[in-house]
Coordinates of C-alpha atoms and ligand atoms in Angstrom, one line a residue:
X6 CA 82.7 116.6 202.3
X7 CA 82.7 113.8 199.7
X8 CA 82.3 114.3 195.7
X9 CA 79.9 112.0 195.7
X10 CA 76.1 113.0 196.9
X11 CA 75.6 108.9 197.9
X12 CA 78.8 108.6 200.3
X13 CA 77.5 112.0 201.7
X14 CA 74.3 110.7 202.5
X15 CA 75.7 107.6 203.7
X16 CA 77.9 109.4 206.2
X17 CA 75.0 111.7 207.3
X18 CA 73.1 108.5 208.3
X19 CA 75.8 106.4 210.2
X20 CA 76.6 109.8 212.0
X21 CA 72.9 110.3 213.6
X22 CA 72.7 106.8 214.3
X23 CA 75.6 106.0 216.0
X24 CA 75.5 109.6 217.8
X25 CA 78.8 109.9 220.3
X26 CA 80.7 106.8 218.6
X27 CA 83.9 109.0 217.9
X28 CA 86.0 105.8 216.9
X29 CA 83.5 104.1 214.7
X30 CA 82.5 107.1 212.7
X31 CA 85.9 107.9 212.3
X32 CA 86.8 104.7 210.9
X33 CA 84.0 104.8 208.7
X34 CA 84.9 108.8 207.3
X35 CA 88.4 106.8 206.8
X36 CA 87.4 104.3 204.9
X37 CA 84.6 106.8 202.5
X38 CA 87.9 108.8 201.8
X39 CA 88.6 106.0 199.5
X40 CA 85.3 105.2 198.0
X41 CA 84.7 108.5 197.3
X42 CA 87.6 107.4 194.2
X43 CA 85.2 104.4 193.3
X44 CA 81.5 105.0 194.1
X45 CA 80.6 107.3 191.1
X46 CA 82.6 104.9 188.8
X47 CA 80.1 102.0 189.9
X48 CA 76.8 102.6 190.6
X49 CA 75.8 99.3 191.4
X50 CA 77.6 100.1 194.7
X51 CA 74.4 102.4 195.7
X52 CA 72.2 100.4 193.7
X53 CA 72.9 97.6 196.0
X54 CA 73.0 99.7 199.0
X55 CA 76.2 97.7 199.7
X56 CA 77.4 100.5 201.8
X57 CA 74.6 101.4 204.1
X58 CA 74.9 97.3 204.7
X59 CA 78.6 97.2 205.4
X60 CA 78.3 100.0 207.8
X61 CA 76.0 98.0 210.2
X62 CA 77.3 95.2 212.2
X63 CA 75.5 91.6 211.2
X64 CA 74.8 91.3 214.8
X65 CA 76.0 92.8 217.6
X66 CA 75.6 90.8 221.0
X67 CA 76.1 92.2 224.7
X68 CA 76.0 90.3 227.8
X69 CA 76.4 90.3 231.6
X70 CA 79.6 89.1 233.2
X71 CA 79.5 88.4 236.8
X72 CA 82.2 87.0 238.8
X73 CA 83.6 87.2 242.3
X74 CA 86.9 88.6 242.9
X75 CA 89.5 86.7 245.5
X76 CA 87.8 89.1 248.6
X77 CA 84.3 87.2 248.1
X78 CA 83.2 90.4 246.4
X79 CA 80.8 90.1 243.3
X80 CA 81.5 92.1 240.5
X81 CA 79.9 93.0 237.0
X82 CA 81.4 93.9 233.5
X83 CA 79.7 94.0 229.9
X84 CA 81.1 91.3 227.5
X85 CA 80.5 92.1 223.8
X86 CA 81.1 90.3 220.1
X87 CA 80.4 92.6 217.2
X88 CA 80.1 90.3 214.4
X89 CA 80.4 92.8 211.4
X90 CA 80.7 90.9 208.5
X91 CA 80.7 87.3 207.4
X92 CA 80.5 87.7 203.6
X93 CA 84.0 86.2 202.8
X94 CA 84.3 83.7 205.7
X95 CA 83.2 83.1 209.4
X96 CA 83.4 86.1 211.7
X97 CA 87.3 86.8 212.8
X98 CA 89.4 89.1 215.1
X99 CA 90.3 89.9 218.5
X100 CA 89.0 90.2 221.8
X101 CA 89.6 93.3 223.9
X102 CA 89.9 93.6 227.9
X103 CA 90.5 97.3 228.8
X104 CA 88.8 99.8 230.8
X105 CA 88.1 101.9 227.9
X106 CA 86.1 98.8 225.7
X107 CA 82.9 100.2 224.7
X108 CA 80.6 99.7 221.6
X109 CA 82.2 102.2 219.2
X110 CA 86.1 100.9 219.7
X111 CA 84.7 97.3 219.2
X112 CA 82.5 98.8 215.7
X113 CA 85.5 100.7 215.1
X114 CA 87.6 97.6 214.8
X115 CA 85.8 94.9 213.5
X116 CA 84.6 97.1 211.0
X117 CA 88.7 98.0 210.0
X118 CA 88.7 94.0 210.4
X119 CA 86.7 93.1 207.8
X120 CA 89.0 94.9 205.1
X121 CA 92.0 93.9 206.6
X122 CA 90.7 90.1 206.7
X123 CA 89.8 90.3 203.0
X124 CA 93.7 91.9 202.2
X125 CA 94.8 88.8 203.4
X126 CA 93.7 86.6 200.7
X127 CA 92.1 84.0 203.3
X128 CA 88.5 82.9 203.6
X129 CA 87.7 85.5 207.1
X130 CA 85.1 87.9 207.6
X131 CA 85.4 90.6 210.5
X132 CA 84.7 90.6 214.0
X133 CA 85.7 91.9 217.4
X134 CA 84.6 91.4 221.0
X135 CA 85.8 91.7 224.5
X136 CA 84.8 93.5 227.8
X137 CA 85.4 96.5 230.0
X138 CA 87.8 94.3 232.4
X139 CA 91.3 95.1 232.7
X140 CA 92.9 91.7 233.5
X141 CA 96.0 93.7 235.1
X142 CA 96.4 93.6 238.6
X143 CA 94.0 90.9 239.0
X144 CA 95.5 87.0 240.2
X145 CA 94.8 84.3 237.6
X146 CA 92.0 82.6 239.6
X147 CA 89.9 86.1 239.3
X148 CA 90.9 86.3 235.3
X149 CA 90.2 82.4 235.2
X150 CA 87.0 82.7 236.7
X151 CA 86.1 86.2 234.5
X152 CA 86.8 84.1 232.0
X153 CA 84.8 81.2 232.6
X154 CA 81.8 83.5 233.2
X155 CA 82.2 85.3 230.0
X156 CA 82.4 81.8 228.5
X157 CA 79.5 80.7 229.7
X158 CA 77.1 83.1 227.2
X159 CA 79.9 83.3 224.6
X160 CA 80.5 79.7 223.8
X161 CA 76.5 79.8 222.2
X162 CA 77.7 82.5 219.6
X163 CA 81.4 80.9 218.5
X164 CA 82.3 78.0 216.7
X165 CA 85.2 76.9 213.8
X166 CA 83.0 77.6 211.1
X167 CA 80.9 80.7 212.8
X168 CA 83.5 83.3 214.6
X169 CA 86.8 82.2 215.7
X170 CA 88.1 85.5 218.2
X171 CA 91.9 85.8 219.1
X172 CA 93.7 88.0 221.1
X173 CA 94.1 91.7 221.6
X174 CA 94.9 94.6 224.3
X175 CA 94.7 92.8 227.6
X176 CA 93.8 89.2 226.0
X177 CA 96.9 86.8 225.6
X178 CA 98.0 83.5 226.2
X179 CA 96.3 82.9 229.4
X180 CA 93.2 84.3 228.6
X181 CA 92.9 82.2 225.4
X182 CA 94.0 79.4 227.2
X183 CA 90.9 80.0 230.1
X184 CA 88.3 80.6 227.3
X185 CA 89.1 77.5 225.0
X186 CA 89.0 75.2 228.1
X187 CA 86.0 75.9 229.3
X188 CA 84.6 76.4 225.5
X189 CA 85.5 73.1 225.4
X190 CA 84.2 72.2 228.1
X191 CA 80.8 73.3 227.5
X192 CA 80.8 72.2 224.1
X193 CA 82.2 68.8 224.6
X194 CA 84.4 69.3 221.5
X195 CA 87.9 70.1 220.7
X196 CA 87.8 72.6 218.0
X197 CA 90.1 75.9 216.5
X198 CA 87.6 78.4 217.9
X199 CA 90.2 80.4 219.0
X200 CA 93.5 81.3 217.5
X201 CA 96.9 82.6 219.5
X202 CA 96.2 79.3 220.9
X203 CA 99.2 77.6 223.4
X204 CA 101.3 75.1 220.9
X205 CA 100.6 72.2 223.4
X206 CA 96.5 72.5 222.3
X207 CA 97.0 73.5 218.8
X208 CA 98.2 77.0 218.5
X209 CA 100.5 78.0 215.4
X210 CA 104.1 78.5 215.8
X211 CA 104.9 81.9 214.9
X212 CA 101.7 83.4 216.1
X213 CA 103.1 85.7 218.8
X214 CA 105.6 87.3 216.1
X215 CA 103.5 87.5 213.3
X216 CA 102.1 91.1 213.7
X217 CA 105.2 92.6 214.7
X218 CA 106.9 90.6 211.9
X219 CA 104.9 91.3 209.3
X220 CA 105.0 94.9 209.9
X221 CA 108.8 94.9 209.0
X222 CA 108.2 92.7 205.9
X223 CA 105.8 95.3 204.8
X224 CA 108.0 98.2 205.4
X225 CA 110.8 96.3 203.3
X226 CA 108.0 96.4 200.6
X227 CA 107.6 100.2 200.9
X228 CA 110.9 100.9 201.0
X229 CA 112.1 98.9 197.9
X230 CA 108.9 100.0 195.7
X231 CA 109.3 103.4 196.6
X232 CA 112.9 104.2 197.7
X233 CA 114.6 101.8 196.1
X234 CA 115.9 101.1 199.3
X235 CA 116.0 99.1 202.6
X236 CA 115.9 99.4 206.6
X237 CA 119.7 98.9 206.9
X238 CA 121.2 102.0 209.2
X239 CA 117.6 104.1 209.1
X240 CA 116.7 105.6 212.0
X241 CA 113.0 103.9 213.6
X242 CA 111.1 105.1 216.2
X243 CA 108.6 102.7 217.4
X244 CA 105.5 103.4 220.3
X245 CA 104.7 100.6 222.5
X246 CA 106.0 97.9 224.0
X247 CA 103.3 95.5 223.8
X248 CA 103.4 92.1 221.7
X249 CA 103.4 94.1 218.2
X250 CA 105.6 96.8 219.5
X251 CA 108.4 94.2 221.0
X252 CA 108.2 91.9 217.9
X253 CA 108.6 95.0 215.4
X254 CA 111.5 96.2 217.6
X255 CA 112.9 92.9 217.5
X256 CA 112.8 92.0 213.9
X257 CA 113.5 96.1 212.9
X258 CA 116.9 95.4 214.7
X259 CA 117.7 92.1 213.0
X260 CA 117.1 94.2 209.7
X261 CA 119.8 96.4 210.6
X262 CA 117.2 99.2 211.4
X263 CA 118.6 101.7 214.0
X264 CA 116.3 102.1 216.9
X265 CA 116.3 105.3 218.4
X266 CA 113.4 106.1 220.4
X267 CA 111.0 103.2 221.9
X268 CA 107.8 104.1 224.1
X269 CA 105.6 102.3 226.8
X270 CA 102.6 103.4 228.9
X271 CA 104.8 105.3 231.3
X272 CA 107.0 107.3 228.6
X273 CA 109.5 106.9 226.2
X274 CA 113.6 106.6 225.7
X275 CA 115.6 108.2 223.0
X276 CA 119.4 107.3 222.0
X277 CA 120.4 108.9 218.3
X278 CA 123.0 106.0 218.6
X279 CA 120.7 103.3 218.9
X280 CA 118.8 101.8 221.2
X281 CA 119.4 98.1 223.5
X282 CA 117.0 96.3 221.8
X283 CA 117.7 92.7 223.4
X284 CA 117.5 94.8 226.7
X285 CA 114.0 96.0 226.0
X286 CA 112.9 92.9 224.0
X287 CA 113.4 91.1 227.3
X288 CA 112.2 94.2 229.9
X289 CA 108.7 94.0 227.8
X290 CA 108.5 90.4 227.9
X291 CA 109.2 89.8 231.4
X292 CA 107.1 93.6 232.6
X293 CA 105.5 95.1 229.5
X294 CA 107.4 98.1 230.6
X295 CA 110.6 98.7 230.1
X296 CA 111.4 102.8 229.6
X297 CA 112.1 103.6 233.4
X298 CA 114.3 100.9 233.7
X299 CA 116.4 100.8 230.5
X300 CA 117.0 104.8 231.6
X301 CA 118.4 103.8 234.9
X302 CA 120.4 101.0 233.5
X303 CA 121.4 102.5 230.0
X304 CA 124.2 105.9 231.2
X305 CA 123.4 109.2 229.3
X306 CA 120.3 108.1 228.0
X307 CA 117.0 110.0 229.4
X308 CA 113.9 109.0 230.5
X309 CA 111.0 111.2 229.3
X310 CA 107.7 111.1 230.6
X311 CA 104.6 110.4 228.7
X312 CA 105.2 108.5 225.5
X313 CA 103.1 111.1 223.6
X314 CA 106.4 113.6 223.6
X315 CA 108.1 111.1 221.5
X316 CA 106.7 112.1 218.4
X317 CA 108.8 114.9 218.2
X318 CA 112.2 112.6 217.7
X319 CA 114.3 112.8 214.6
X320 CA 113.4 109.7 212.7
X321 CA 113.1 108.7 209.1
X322 CA 110.3 105.9 209.8
X323 CA 107.6 105.7 212.6
X324 CA 106.0 102.5 214.0
X325 CA 103.0 103.1 215.9
X326 CA 102.6 99.9 217.9
X327 CA 100.3 101.4 221.0
X328 CA 96.8 101.8 220.4
X329 CA 94.2 104.3 218.5
X330 CA 94.4 107.7 218.2
X331 CA 98.0 108.3 219.3
X332 CA 98.8 110.5 216.5
X333 CA 97.0 113.6 215.9
X334 CA 97.3 116.3 213.0
X335 CA 99.5 118.1 215.0
X336 CA 102.0 115.2 215.7
X337 CA 101.8 114.5 212.1
X338 CA 103.6 118.1 211.1
X339 CA 106.0 117.7 213.6
X340 CA 107.1 114.0 212.2
X341 CA 107.0 115.6 208.7
X342 CA 109.3 118.6 210.1
X343 CA 111.8 116.2 211.9
X344 CA 112.6 114.4 208.8
X345 CA 109.9 111.4 209.2
X346 CA 108.9 110.1 205.6
X347 CA 107.5 106.9 206.4
X348 CA 104.6 106.0 209.0
X349 CA 103.7 102.3 208.9
X350 CA 101.0 101.8 211.3
X351 CA 101.6 98.4 213.7
X352 CA 98.3 99.0 215.7
X353 CA 94.7 99.6 214.3
X354 CA 94.0 103.0 213.3
X355 CA 97.0 104.9 215.9
X356 CA 96.5 107.8 213.4
X357 CA 93.3 109.9 213.3
X358 CA 91.7 110.7 209.9
X359 CA 93.4 114.6 209.9
X360 CA 96.7 112.9 210.5
X361 CA 96.2 110.5 207.5
X362 CA 95.2 113.1 205.0
X363 CA 97.9 115.4 205.8
X364 CA 100.5 112.5 205.7
X365 CA 98.7 111.9 201.9
X366 CA 98.9 115.3 201.2
X367 CA 102.8 116.1 202.2
X368 CA 104.2 113.5 201.1
X369 CA 105.0 111.3 203.7
X370 CA 104.5 107.4 202.9
X371 CA 102.0 106.2 205.0
X372 CA 100.5 103.0 205.1
X373 CA 97.2 102.0 207.2
X374 CA 96.9 99.1 210.0
X375 CA 94.5 96.9 208.1
X376 CA 97.4 96.2 205.4
X377 CA 100.6 96.6 207.3
X378 CA 99.7 94.9 210.8
X379 CA 97.5 92.6 209.0
X380 CA 100.4 89.4 209.7
X381 CA 98.6 88.8 212.9
X382 CA 95.3 87.7 211.9
X383 CA 96.9 86.3 208.6
X384 CA 98.8 83.9 210.7
X385 CA 95.9 83.7 212.8
X386 CA 93.9 81.9 209.1
X387 CA 96.7 79.8 209.1
X388 CA 96.2 78.6 212.4
X389 CA 92.9 77.4 211.3
X390 CA 94.2 75.7 208.5
X391 CA 96.3 73.6 210.5
X392 CA 93.6 73.2 213.1
X393 CA 91.4 72.0 210.1
X394 CA 94.0 69.3 208.3
X395 CA 95.1 68.1 212.3
X396 CA 98.6 69.1 211.4
X397 CA 101.6 71.4 212.9
X398 CA 103.8 73.1 210.6
X399 CA 107.0 74.5 211.3
X400 CA 108.3 77.9 212.2
X401 CA 109.6 78.9 209.1
X402 CA 106.8 77.1 206.9
X403 CA 104.8 79.8 209.0
X404 CA 107.4 82.7 208.8
X405 CA 107.7 82.1 204.9
X406 CA 103.9 82.0 204.5
X407 CA 103.6 85.8 206.5
X408 CA 106.2 87.2 204.5
X409 CA 104.3 86.0 201.1
X410 CA 101.0 86.9 202.3
X411 CA 102.8 90.5 203.5
X412 CA 104.3 90.8 200.3
X413 CA 100.7 89.8 198.0
X414 CA 99.2 92.8 200.4
X415 CA 101.3 95.5 199.9
X416 CA 101.2 94.1 196.1
X417 CA 97.7 94.4 196.7
X418 CA 97.5 97.7 197.8
X419 CA 100.1 99.3 195.4
X420 CA 98.5 98.0 192.2
X421 CA 95.4 99.2 193.2
X422 CA 96.7 102.6 194.5
X423 CA 98.3 103.3 190.9
X424 CA 95.1 101.9 189.0
X425 CA 93.8 104.6 190.7
X426 CA 96.4 107.2 190.0
X427 CA 97.2 107.8 193.5
X428 CA 100.5 105.5 193.4
X429 CA 101.8 106.6 196.8
X430 CA 97.8 106.3 198.5
X431 CA 98.1 102.8 200.2
X432 CA 95.6 103.3 202.2
X433 CA 93.2 104.0 199.2
X434 CA 94.9 101.1 197.6
X435 CA 94.4 98.8 201.4
X436 CA 90.5 100.3 201.5
X437 CA 89.6 99.8 197.4
X438 CA 91.3 96.5 197.3
X439 CA 90.0 95.0 201.0
X440 CA 86.4 96.3 199.6
X441 CA 86.3 95.1 196.0
X442 CA 86.4 91.5 197.6
X443 CA 83.8 91.6 200.4
X444 CA 82.3 93.7 197.7
X445 CA 81.9 90.9 195.4
X446 CA 80.5 88.6 197.5
X447 CA 78.1 90.5 199.1
X448 CA 76.8 91.1 195.3
X449 CA 77.1 86.8 194.8
X450 CA 75.3 86.1 198.1
X451 CA 72.0 88.2 197.4
X452 CA 70.5 90.6 200.0
X453 CA 71.1 89.5 203.0
Ligands
2IT8 O1 93.4 93.4 215.0 C1 94.1 92.3 215.0 O2 94.0 92.0 213.5 C2 94.3 91.2 216.2 N1 93.9 91.6 217.0 C3 94.5 90.0 215.4 C4 92.9 89.0 215.1 C5 93.2 87.7 215.2 O3 92.4 86.9 214.7 O4 94.2 86.7 215.0

């Protein structure tokens, strides 16, 4: 229950209209926790039905994706794009290829993306898409045929000033290349309609590193502001050995952190003396997985089955970088009990709403992905700029801009949290600061 009658009414309606969509409802609830500090102070939000409009995607596109596998068998998947909000710029956000993909997950991600993109300060609206297609174990030819069939419908709905997709889980450089190539053919034009592209055809240096590096730049700001400290020697744990986790491990190591535990899909490894980070980064890059090999190749380090047990490991700072819904209230309690005083999200909503409430009420500094993992989409925005001016920037130039953007995002969140009398509540700061820009644009643009 919220203090505000308006919020309770809108949430009830969201629940009734989105029955069974638990990820989406949970994202709205988390956002409304923060809105409860704002809506009664500003009656224009209700008067203009801003929240009722914000919780409904502007457009949802669903389509059939038929394709032929290597054995000649015809297969069918479902393709999606949720074009959530375009008040401040063209729809922008990643594509996810995974068996678990459904409308609830994509709506939750698109909703989050709207505020994340707003926080970057760049002109990007929110969107998310993908398919219930698992590229793992598929040949390159199968993935290409799938991507081309997907694009045969998708090309109608995207464009550099309409909707600019990018990667997410299961959707990397290979998928982006095939999609971009087919878009170019169908449209007969070479435009920056995807970000995360290869360098040879318009990609940005620093994009693969951006989410993980940006996360650590954000952690540095948190430590400086709240603890007058830095990450040197701090015990850090990271979940997920994908693009985000791998790059986060690399940057944490470079900044002098002591990475004591890390997980992949199979399990996790823990070494209180610190893990061999170059080994992990190399293995993760080659195979996506590292933990079983790590335990074989490093004497005295045990492999633990299943990634979830890692939240019981003593640490100072936890960086969940795998996927949504990894950390529940019980895990949050265990983390706190074992000394964790800061949790910064690298994935999108790895903590559920109860875990977030627990952190905020129990003195564990918490930062939500929509602020702390915004480095990826921020550098996507920089890729769009480079495409528009037809000029590539150096890695150093991009990295410097990324650092500044992450500092600015933290500052916006922190100053907003302070303004609302909750100086350590970065989730509140992120939600309100991200919201205010979108709200302002929606008011200016009228009812549309
Ligand atoms: O969750 C995210 O911010 C992304 N998957 C990146 C989106 C993008 O457009 O680069």
